[in-house]
Short mmCIF file of C-alpha atoms in Angstrom, two decimals:
data_model
loop_
_atom_site.label_atom_id
_atom_site.label_comp_id
_atom_site.label_asym_id
_atom_site.label_seq_id
_atom_site.Cartn_x
_atom_site.Cartn_y
_atom_site.Cartn_z
CA MET A 1 43.53 11.02 -0.08
CA GLY A 2 44.46 13.46 -3.05
CA LYS A 3 45.55 12.40 -6.47
CA ASP A 4 48.99 13.26 -5.85
CA SER A 5 49.36 12.05 -2.21
CA VAL A 6 52.01 9.46 -1.62
CA LYS A 7 51.75 6.77 1.07
CA LEU A 8 55.17 4.85 1.68
CA ILE A 9 54.77 1.20 1.98
CA ALA A 10 58.35 -0.16 1.93
CA ASN A 11 61.73 1.43 1.76
CA ASN A 12 65.02 -0.18 0.90
CA LYS A 13 67.68 1.56 3.12
CA LYS A 14 70.20 -1.20 2.23
CA ALA A 15 70.24 -0.07 -1.44
CA TYR A 16 71.51 3.29 -0.36
CA HIS A 17 74.25 1.71 1.79
CA ASP A 18 75.50 -0.80 -0.91
CA TYR A 19 75.15 1.38 -4.10
CA PHE A 20 75.62 4.88 -5.53
CA ILE A 21 72.08 5.71 -6.89
CA GLU A 22 72.62 7.70 -10.08
CA ASP A 23 69.04 7.93 -11.51
CA THR A 24 65.58 6.99 -10.40
CA PHE A 25 62.59 5.95 -12.27
CA GLU A 26 58.83 5.49 -11.20
CA ALA A 27 57.34 2.28 -12.32
CA GLY A 28 53.81 0.96 -12.07
CA ILE A 29 53.43 -2.62 -10.89
CA SER A 30 51.33 -5.40 -12.06
CA LEU A 31 49.40 -6.84 -9.14
CA HIS A 32 46.49 -9.13 -8.45
CA GLY A 33 43.54 -8.19 -6.17
CA THR A 34 44.56 -9.56 -2.90
CA GLU A 35 48.31 -8.42 -3.23
CA VAL A 36 46.87 -4.62 -3.60
CA LYS A 37 45.01 -5.32 -0.28
CA SER A 38 47.92 -6.59 1.33
CA LEU A 39 50.08 -3.71 0.11
CA ARG A 40 47.37 -1.26 1.62
CA MET A 41 47.99 -2.91 4.97
CA GLY A 42 51.75 -2.36 4.50
CA LYS A 43 52.91 -6.02 4.23
CA CYS A 44 55.61 -5.69 1.82
CA SER A 45 59.47 -6.10 1.83
CA ILE A 46 61.98 -5.22 -0.86
CA LYS A 47 65.18 -5.90 1.16
CA GLU A 48 66.33 -8.86 -0.88
CA SER A 49 64.72 -7.89 -4.37
CA PHE A 50 66.28 -7.02 -7.48
CA VAL A 51 65.06 -5.85 -10.98
CA LYS A 52 65.99 -7.39 -14.40
CA ILE A 53 65.12 -6.63 -17.92
CA ASP A 54 64.07 -9.67 -20.04
CA LYS A 55 63.01 -9.46 -23.71
CA GLY A 56 62.36 -5.61 -23.54
CA GLU A 57 60.11 -6.06 -20.39
CA VAL A 58 61.11 -5.05 -16.66
CA PHE A 59 60.59 -7.59 -13.81
CA ILE A 60 61.00 -7.37 -10.16
CA TYR A 61 62.21 -10.70 -8.41
CA ARG A 62 61.97 -11.71 -4.61
CA MET A 63 59.66 -8.80 -3.75
CA HIS A 64 57.76 -10.26 -0.81
CA ILE A 65 54.19 -9.41 -0.57
CA SER A 66 52.60 -11.34 2.50
CA PRO A 67 49.43 -13.25 1.49
CA TYR A 68 46.05 -11.42 2.34
CA GLU A 69 44.41 -13.13 5.43
CA LYS A 70 41.05 -13.15 3.98
CA GLY A 71 42.15 -13.98 0.43
CA ASN A 72 42.09 -17.77 0.71
CA ILE A 73 42.22 -19.47 -2.80
CA PHE A 74 42.72 -15.88 -4.49
CA ASN A 75 46.11 -15.52 -2.76
CA ARG A 76 49.08 -15.69 -5.00
CA ASP A 77 52.68 -16.80 -4.25
CA PRO A 78 54.17 -14.01 -2.08
CA LEU A 79 57.68 -14.17 -3.89
CA ARG A 80 56.16 -14.36 -7.53
CA VAL A 81 57.96 -12.39 -10.28
CA ARG A 82 55.91 -9.32 -11.01
CA LYS A 83 56.10 -7.05 -14.12
CA LEU A 84 57.05 -3.34 -13.74
CA LEU A 85 55.39 -0.89 -16.14
CA LEU A 86 57.70 1.56 -17.80
CA HIS A 87 57.77 3.57 -21.05
CA LYS A 88 59.88 2.07 -23.82
CA ALA A 89 62.29 4.87 -23.83
CA GLU A 90 62.91 4.35 -20.04
CA ILE A 91 63.48 0.68 -20.53
CA ASN A 92 65.95 1.37 -23.44
CA LYS A 93 67.89 3.84 -21.22
CA LEU A 94 68.03 1.24 -18.42
CA LEU A 95 69.01 -1.48 -20.88
CA GLY A 96 71.81 0.74 -22.25
CA LYS A 97 73.23 1.58 -18.89
CA THR A 98 73.20 -2.04 -17.46
CA ALA A 99 75.04 -3.18 -20.34
CA GLU A 100 77.92 -1.10 -19.07
CA LYS A 101 80.03 -2.74 -16.32
CA GLY A 102 79.34 -2.07 -12.69
CA TYR A 103 75.45 -0.89 -13.23
CA THR A 104 72.44 -2.57 -11.87
CA ILE A 105 68.80 -1.77 -11.25
CA VAL A 106 67.38 -1.90 -7.55
CA PRO A 107 64.12 -1.16 -6.13
CA LEU A 108 64.40 1.80 -3.68
CA ARG A 109 60.78 2.22 -2.34
CA VAL A 110 57.13 1.15 -2.78
CA TYR A 111 54.35 3.41 -2.36
CA PHE A 112 50.74 4.39 -3.41
CA LYS A 113 50.50 7.46 -5.56
CA GLY A 114 46.76 8.25 -5.40
CA ASN A 115 45.26 4.69 -5.78
CA LEU A 116 48.17 3.33 -7.95
CA ALA A 117 50.85 1.10 -6.61
CA LYS A 118 54.21 2.35 -7.65
CA VAL A 119 57.90 1.10 -7.28
CA GLU A 120 60.80 3.56 -7.55
CA ILE A 121 63.78 1.87 -9.05
CA GLY A 122 67.22 3.29 -9.23
CA LEU A 123 70.12 2.81 -11.64
CA ALA A 124 72.83 1.94 -9.27
CA ARG A 125 76.57 1.41 -9.33
CA GLY A 126 78.16 -0.85 -6.54
CA LYS A 127 80.14 0.81 -3.70
CA LYS A 128 83.46 -0.63 -2.67
CA LEU A 129 84.27 -1.28 1.05
CA TYR A 130 86.32 1.96 1.24
CA ASP A 131 83.24 4.00 -0.09
CA LYS A 132 81.11 2.47 2.69
CA ARG A 133 83.58 3.35 5.22
CA ALA A 134 83.63 7.00 4.03
CA ASP A 135 79.98 7.27 4.13
CA ILE A 136 79.77 5.79 7.72
CA ALA A 137 82.49 8.33 8.79
CA LYS A 138 80.53 10.96 7.33
CA LYS A 139 77.36 10.04 9.09
CA ASP A 140 79.13 9.73 12.38
CA LEU A 141 80.66 13.03 11.91
CA ARG A 142 77.13 14.72 11.15
CA ARG A 143 75.68 12.94 14.27
CA GLU A 144 78.64 14.22 16.41
CA THR A 145 78.18 17.87 15.31
CA GLU A 146 74.32 17.80 15.74
CA ARG A 147 74.81 16.29 19.25
CA ASP A 148 77.30 19.14 20.06
CA PHE A 149 75.05 21.62 18.73
CA LYS A 150 72.26 20.44 20.87
CA VAL A 151 74.25 20.47 23.85
CA LYS A 152 75.48 23.97 23.35
CA HIS A 153 71.96 25.27 22.70
CA LEU A 154 70.39 23.46 25.46
CA TYR A 155 71.75 25.81 28.18
#
């Protein structure tokens, strides 16, 4: 595995459905030994998780990393609050944007970049119901055209 190779562990498709993602940041994540082993086996979920900034530090809440089977007493709480590692300038940018109405920070995906566990977080603005309907209509239209194209070029 190379230095820049990326191995995806968890993806948050729901975030793209519920929010407009305006900017993304790559953050390191502070983990303990057995959590890293669990991540390597792909035992992670970020569906219900969210990110908050507290006293100049960024934390991810409700990120579920399943306990490692062979970890016994070294296992931590699967839903514990974990610290995200970002540069001060990035934290200040996120803090400024989330102070505006309607902005939030959501985790988009968890992956290994080389040997390091990373979380991609996105600066997001909530979608209204009519925005979601428009997206679904666009997706259906694209699916229909792809199906028609496939049928025409099949014969």
